[in-house]
Amino acid sequence: MFFTVLTIFPEMFDPFWAHGIIRKAIEEKKILTSTINIRDYARDRHQVTDDRPYGGGSGMVMKPEPLAGAIRAAAQTVPEAKTVLLTPQGQVFDQRMAQELASWDGLVLICGRYEGVDERVCRDLVDYEISIGDYVLTGGELAAMIVIDAATRLIPGVLGGDQAAEKDSFSDGLLEHAHYTRPRIFEGREVPEVLLSGHHQEIEKWRLESSLMRTLLKRSDLLQKKTLDRQEIEILKKWHHVIKSLIQ
Ligand code: ADE
């Protein structure tokens, strides 16, 4: 996967490329990355990338020419790459989208700044618009990092065998189960006995119950959307009986 980021602040990405799983993915050539400074494609002497909006109003708009130049330069490196604009008006990013992006060959991420991007660029040169949530950031850079981070960890071979992504929260419509590590007793609180038992089937059952419970308590909206399997229905029925007996 080739990520190309178009931004007026390329230096914001230097620490991002240099740490953790992203750094390892770059070193192991699972991902290739580059940043293009949109300013380099500005035609005027002062390398201006914004201008006042036609029709008046507050704020500035990203000029089309530098952005178009940067997008075309990125397309020369990876012609099959899809172009994504980070904007609060885009489709809201989720795990399913991260999975889809992780299967693409190349992604050009355009980080908008100011009040927005000239509409002609959005219409003619952008394949997708992605938002990371219903709030407004000062620019698309942090959003681009989030998208790159979430997609990269799903690329085969990026996470080690013991960090597999299949059990991630959201990957099967549930939040992930609770986790514990040493010490066995921390400030008087013990690790659940079953996790020390070595009994894999029982551990898997406990983890499923933990996942279901956390999803019910923290994100019941996810359960409404999910198609439950037989085992999950049995667990919910068991709780239903317990709760019913408590309130009777
Ligand atoms: N740029 C500004 N706000 C954003 C958001 N919520 N998502 C993606 N890009 C943005």
CSV table of C-alpha atoms and ligand atoms in Angstrom, one decimal:
chain,number,residue,atom,x,y,z
A,1,MET,CA,0.0,0.0,0.0
A,2,PHE,CA,1.3,3.4,-1.0
A,3,PHE,CA,0.1,6.4,1.1
A,4,THR,CA,0.7,9.9,-0.3
A,5,VAL,CA,-0.3,12.8,1.9
A,6,LEU,CA,-1.0,16.2,0.4
A,7,THR,CA,-0.7,18.9,3.0
A,8,ILE,CA,0.6,22.4,3.7
A,9,PHE,CA,2.2,21.0,6.9
A,10,PRO,CA,4.3,18.0,5.8
A,11,GLU,CA,6.4,18.2,8.9
A,12,MET,CA,3.4,17.2,11.0
A,13,PHE,CA,3.8,13.7,9.6
A,14,ASP,CA,7.5,13.2,10.5
A,15,PRO,CA,6.9,12.0,14.1
A,16,PHE,CA,3.9,10.0,12.8
A,17,TRP,CA,6.0,7.9,10.4
A,18,ALA,CA,8.8,7.5,13.0
A,19,HIS,CA,7.0,5.6,15.8
A,20,GLY,CA,5.5,2.2,16.6
A,21,ILE,CA,3.6,0.0,14.2
A,22,ILE,CA,3.7,2.6,11.4
A,23,ARG,CA,7.5,2.9,11.6
A,24,LYS,CA,7.8,-0.9,11.6
A,25,ALA,CA,5.4,-1.2,8.6
A,26,ILE,CA,7.6,1.3,6.7
A,27,GLU,CA,10.8,-0.5,7.6
A,28,GLU,CA,9.4,-3.8,6.5
A,29,LYS,CA,8.1,-2.2,3.3
A,30,LYS,CA,4.5,-3.2,4.1
A,31,ILE,CA,3.6,0.4,3.4
A,32,LEU,CA,5.3,3.1,1.4
A,33,THR,CA,4.7,6.7,2.4
A,34,SER,CA,5.4,10.2,1.0
A,35,THR,CA,4.2,13.7,1.8
A,36,ILE,CA,3.8,16.3,-0.9
A,37,ASN,CA,3.8,20.0,0.2
A,38,ILE,CA,0.8,21.6,-1.6
A,39,ARG,CA,2.7,24.9,-1.4
A,40,ASP,CA,5.3,23.6,-3.8
A,41,TYR,CA,2.6,23.6,-6.5
A,42,ALA,CA,1.5,27.2,-6.0
A,43,ARG,CA,2.4,29.3,-9.0
A,44,ASP,CA,3.0,32.7,-7.4
A,45,ARG,CA,6.1,34.0,-5.8
A,46,HIS,CA,4.7,33.8,-2.3
A,47,GLN,CA,3.4,30.3,-2.8
A,48,VAL,CA,-0.1,31.2,-1.6
A,49,THR,CA,-2.5,28.2,-1.2
A,50,ASP,CA,-5.7,30.0,-0.1
A,51,ASP,CA,-7.9,32.9,-1.3
A,52,ARG,CA,-11.1,34.7,-0.4
A,53,PRO,CA,-14.4,33.0,-1.2
A,54,TYR,CA,-16.4,34.2,-4.2
A,55,GLY,CA,-19.6,35.7,-2.9
A,56,GLY,CA,-18.0,37.0,0.2
A,57,GLY,CA,-18.1,35.7,3.8
A,58,SER,CA,-15.6,34.8,6.4
A,59,GLY,CA,-12.7,32.5,6.1
A,60,MET,CA,-10.5,31.4,3.2
A,61,VAL,CA,-10.8,28.7,0.6
A,62,MET,CA,-8.0,26.4,-0.6
A,63,LYS,CA,-7.1,27.5,-4.1
A,64,PRO,CA,-7.6,24.9,-6.9
A,65,GLU,CA,-4.4,25.2,-8.9
A,66,PRO,CA,-1.8,24.2,-6.2
A,67,LEU,CA,-4.1,21.3,-5.0
A,68,ALA,CA,-4.7,20.1,-8.6
A,69,GLY,CA,-0.9,20.2,-9.3
A,70,ALA,CA,-0.2,18.2,-6.1
A,71,ILE,CA,-2.9,15.6,-6.9
A,72,ARG,CA,-1.5,15.2,-10.4
A,73,ALA,CA,2.0,14.8,-9.1
A,74,ALA,CA,0.8,12.1,-6.7
A,75,ALA,CA,-1.0,10.3,-9.5
A,76,GLN,CA,2.3,10.1,-11.5
A,77,THR,CA,3.9,8.0,-8.7
A,78,VAL,CA,0.9,5.6,-8.1
A,79,PRO,CA,-1.5,5.9,-11.1
A,80,GLU,CA,-4.0,3.4,-9.6
A,81,ALA,CA,-4.2,5.2,-6.2
A,82,LYS,CA,-7.6,6.5,-5.1
A,83,THR,CA,-7.9,10.1,-4.0
A,84,VAL,CA,-9.5,10.8,-0.6
A,85,LEU,CA,-10.3,14.3,0.7
A,86,LEU,CA,-10.5,14.5,4.5
A,87,THR,CA,-13.4,16.7,5.3
A,88,PRO,CA,-16.2,16.9,8.0
A,89,GLN,CA,-18.6,16.6,5.1
A,90,GLY,CA,-17.3,13.1,4.1
A,91,GLN,CA,-18.7,9.6,4.9
A,92,VAL,CA,-18.0,8.9,8.6
A,93,PHE,CA,-14.9,6.6,8.9
A,94,ASP,CA,-15.4,3.2,10.6
A,95,GLN,CA,-13.7,-0.2,10.9
A,96,ARG,CA,-15.4,-1.5,7.8
A,97,MET,CA,-14.0,1.4,5.8
A,98,ALA,CA,-10.6,0.8,7.2
A,99,GLN,CA,-10.8,-2.8,6.0
A,100,GLU,CA,-11.7,-1.7,2.5
A,101,LEU,CA,-8.9,0.9,2.3
A,102,ALA,CA,-6.4,-1.7,3.6
A,103,SER,CA,-7.0,-3.7,0.4
A,104,TRP,CA,-6.3,-0.9,-2.0
A,105,ASP,CA,-2.9,-0.4,-3.7
A,106,GLY,CA,-2.6,3.3,-3.1
A,107,LEU,CA,-4.3,6.1,-1.4
A,108,VAL,CA,-3.7,9.9,-1.9
A,109,LEU,CA,-4.9,11.7,1.2
A,110,ILE,CA,-5.7,15.4,0.8
A,111,CYS,CA,-5.6,17.4,4.0
A,112,GLY,CA,-7.9,20.4,3.7
A,113,ARG,CA,-7.3,23.6,5.6
A,114,TYR,CA,-9.1,26.9,6.0
A,115,GLU,CA,-12.9,26.9,5.4
A,116,GLY,CA,-12.7,24.3,2.7
A,117,VAL,CA,-11.5,23.3,-0.7
A,118,ASP,CA,-12.6,24.8,-4.0
A,119,GLU,CA,-15.6,22.8,-5.2
A,120,ARG,CA,-14.2,22.1,-8.7
A,121,VAL,CA,-11.3,20.1,-7.2
A,122,CYS,CA,-13.7,18.1,-4.9
A,123,ARG,CA,-15.9,17.3,-7.9
A,124,ASP,CA,-13.3,16.5,-10.6
A,125,LEU,CA,-10.2,15.2,-8.8
A,126,VAL,CA,-11.5,13.5,-5.6
A,127,ASP,CA,-12.8,9.9,-5.5
A,128,TYR,CA,-14.0,9.8,-1.9
A,129,GLU,CA,-14.6,12.2,1.0
A,130,ILE,CA,-14.0,10.9,4.5
A,131,SER,CA,-14.8,12.4,7.9
A,132,ILE,CA,-13.5,11.0,11.1
A,133,GLY,CA,-16.5,12.2,13.1
A,134,ASP,CA,-19.1,14.9,13.5
A,135,TYR,CA,-16.8,17.7,14.7
A,136,VAL,CA,-14.6,20.2,12.9
A,137,LEU,CA,-10.8,20.1,13.1
A,138,THR,CA,-8.5,22.9,12.0
A,139,GLY,CA,-7.3,20.7,9.2
A,140,GLY,CA,-7.3,17.2,7.7
A,141,GLU,CA,-3.8,16.2,8.9
A,142,LEU,CA,-4.9,14.5,12.1
A,143,ALA,CA,-7.8,12.8,10.3
A,144,ALA,CA,-5.4,11.5,7.6
A,145,MET,CA,-3.1,10.0,10.3
A,146,ILE,CA,-6.1,8.3,11.9
A,147,VAL,CA,-7.2,6.8,8.5
A,148,ILE,CA,-3.6,5.7,7.7
A,149,ASP,CA,-3.1,4.2,11.2
A,150,ALA,CA,-6.4,2.3,11.2
A,151,ALA,CA,-5.9,0.9,7.6
A,152,THR,CA,-2.2,0.0,8.1
A,153,ARG,CA,-2.7,-2.3,11.1
A,154,LEU,CA,-5.1,-4.3,8.9
A,155,ILE,CA,-2.6,-4.9,6.1
A,156,PRO,CA,-1.6,-8.6,6.2
A,157,GLY,CA,1.7,-9.0,8.1
A,158,VAL,CA,1.7,-5.6,9.8
A,159,LEU,CA,0.6,-6.9,13.2
A,160,GLY,CA,2.5,-9.9,14.5
A,161,GLY,CA,0.6,-13.2,15.0
A,162,ASP,CA,0.0,-12.4,18.7
A,163,GLN,CA,-1.6,-9.0,17.8
A,164,ALA,CA,-4.1,-10.3,15.3
A,165,ALA,CA,-6.7,-7.8,14.1
A,166,GLU,CA,-9.5,-10.4,13.8
A,167,LYS,CA,-10.5,-9.9,17.5
A,168,ASP,CA,-10.5,-6.2,17.4
A,169,SER,CA,-13.4,-4.2,18.7
A,170,PHE,CA,-16.0,-3.8,15.8
A,171,SER,CA,-14.5,-6.5,13.6
A,172,ASP,CA,-17.4,-8.8,14.4
A,173,GLY,CA,-19.9,-6.1,15.5
A,174,LEU,CA,-18.9,-6.4,19.2
A,175,LEU,CA,-16.5,-4.5,21.4
A,176,GLU,CA,-13.4,-6.5,22.4
A,177,HIS,CA,-13.4,-8.5,25.7
A,178,ALA,CA,-11.7,-7.3,28.9
A,179,HIS,CA,-7.9,-7.8,29.1
A,180,TYR,CA,-5.7,-8.6,32.1
A,181,THR,CA,-1.9,-9.0,32.6
A,182,ARG,CA,0.4,-9.6,35.5
A,183,PRO,CA,0.3,-9.1,38.5
A,184,ARG,CA,-2.4,-11.6,39.3
A,185,ILE,CA,-3.6,-9.4,42.2
A,186,PHE,CA,-3.4,-5.6,41.7
A,187,GLU,CA,-4.5,-3.4,44.6
A,188,GLY,CA,-6.6,-6.2,46.0
A,189,ARG,CA,-8.3,-7.0,42.6
A,190,GLU,CA,-7.8,-10.5,41.2
A,191,VAL,CA,-7.7,-11.6,37.6
A,192,PRO,CA,-10.8,-13.8,36.7
A,193,GLU,CA,-9.9,-17.4,37.7
A,194,VAL,CA,-10.9,-18.8,34.3
A,195,LEU,CA,-8.1,-16.9,32.6
A,196,LEU,CA,-5.5,-18.7,34.7
A,197,SER,CA,-7.1,-22.1,34.1
A,198,GLY,CA,-5.4,-22.9,30.8
A,199,HIS,CA,-8.8,-24.2,29.6
A,200,HIS,CA,-9.0,-22.7,26.1
A,201,GLN,CA,-12.7,-23.5,25.5
A,202,GLU,CA,-13.7,-22.0,28.8
A,203,ILE,CA,-11.5,-18.9,28.2
A,204,GLU,CA,-13.1,-18.4,24.7
A,205,LYS,CA,-16.6,-18.6,26.3
A,206,TRP,CA,-15.6,-16.1,29.0
A,207,ARG,CA,-14.2,-13.8,26.4
A,208,LEU,CA,-17.4,-13.9,24.3
A,209,GLU,CA,-19.5,-13.2,27.5
A,210,SER,CA,-17.2,-10.3,28.3
A,211,SER,CA,-17.5,-8.9,24.7
A,212,LEU,CA,-21.3,-9.1,24.8
A,213,MET,CA,-21.5,-7.6,28.3
A,214,ARG,CA,-19.2,-4.6,27.4
A,215,THR,CA,-21.1,-4.0,24.1
A,216,LEU,CA,-24.4,-4.1,25.9
A,217,LEU,CA,-23.3,-1.7,28.7
A,218,LYS,CA,-21.2,0.7,26.6
A,219,ARG,CA,-22.5,0.5,23.0
A,220,SER,CA,-26.0,-1.1,22.9
A,221,ASP,CA,-26.4,0.6,19.5
A,222,LEU,CA,-23.9,-1.9,18.1
A,223,LEU,CA,-26.0,-4.9,19.3
A,224,GLN,CA,-29.1,-3.5,17.6
A,225,LYS,CA,-27.3,-3.6,14.3
A,226,LYS,CA,-25.7,-7.0,14.8
A,227,THR,CA,-27.0,-10.4,13.6
A,228,LEU,CA,-26.5,-12.5,16.8
A,229,ASP,CA,-25.4,-16.1,16.4
A,230,ARG,CA,-26.9,-19.0,18.5
A,231,GLN,CA,-24.3,-18.9,21.2
A,232,GLU,CA,-24.7,-15.1,21.6
A,233,ILE,CA,-28.5,-15.5,21.9
A,234,GLU,CA,-28.0,-18.2,24.6
A,235,ILE,CA,-25.8,-15.9,26.6
A,236,LEU,CA,-28.3,-13.0,26.4
A,237,LYS,CA,-31.2,-15.4,27.4
A,238,LYS,CA,-29.2,-16.5,30.4
A,239,TRP,CA,-28.7,-12.9,31.5
A,240,HIS,CA,-32.3,-12.2,30.8
A,241,HIS,CA,-33.3,-15.0,33.3
A,242,VAL,CA,-30.9,-13.7,35.9
A,243,ILE,CA,-32.2,-10.1,35.6
A,244,LYS,CA,-35.8,-11.2,35.6
A,245,SER,CA,-35.4,-13.2,38.8
A,246,LEU,CA,-33.6,-10.2,40.4
A,247,ILE,CA,-36.5,-7.8,39.7
A,248,GLN,CA,-39.3,-10.2,40.7
B,1,ADE,N1,-11.2,18.3,8.6
B,1,ADE,C1,-11.8,19.1,9.5
B,1,ADE,N2,-12.6,18.3,10.3
B,1,ADE,C2,-12.5,17.1,9.9
B,1,ADE,C3,-13.2,15.8,10.2
B,1,ADE,N3,-14.1,15.8,11.2
B,1,ADE,N4,-12.9,14.7,9.5
B,1,ADE,C4,-12.0,14.8,8.5
B,1,ADE,N5,-11.4,15.9,8.1
B,1,ADE,C5,-11.6,17.0,8.8
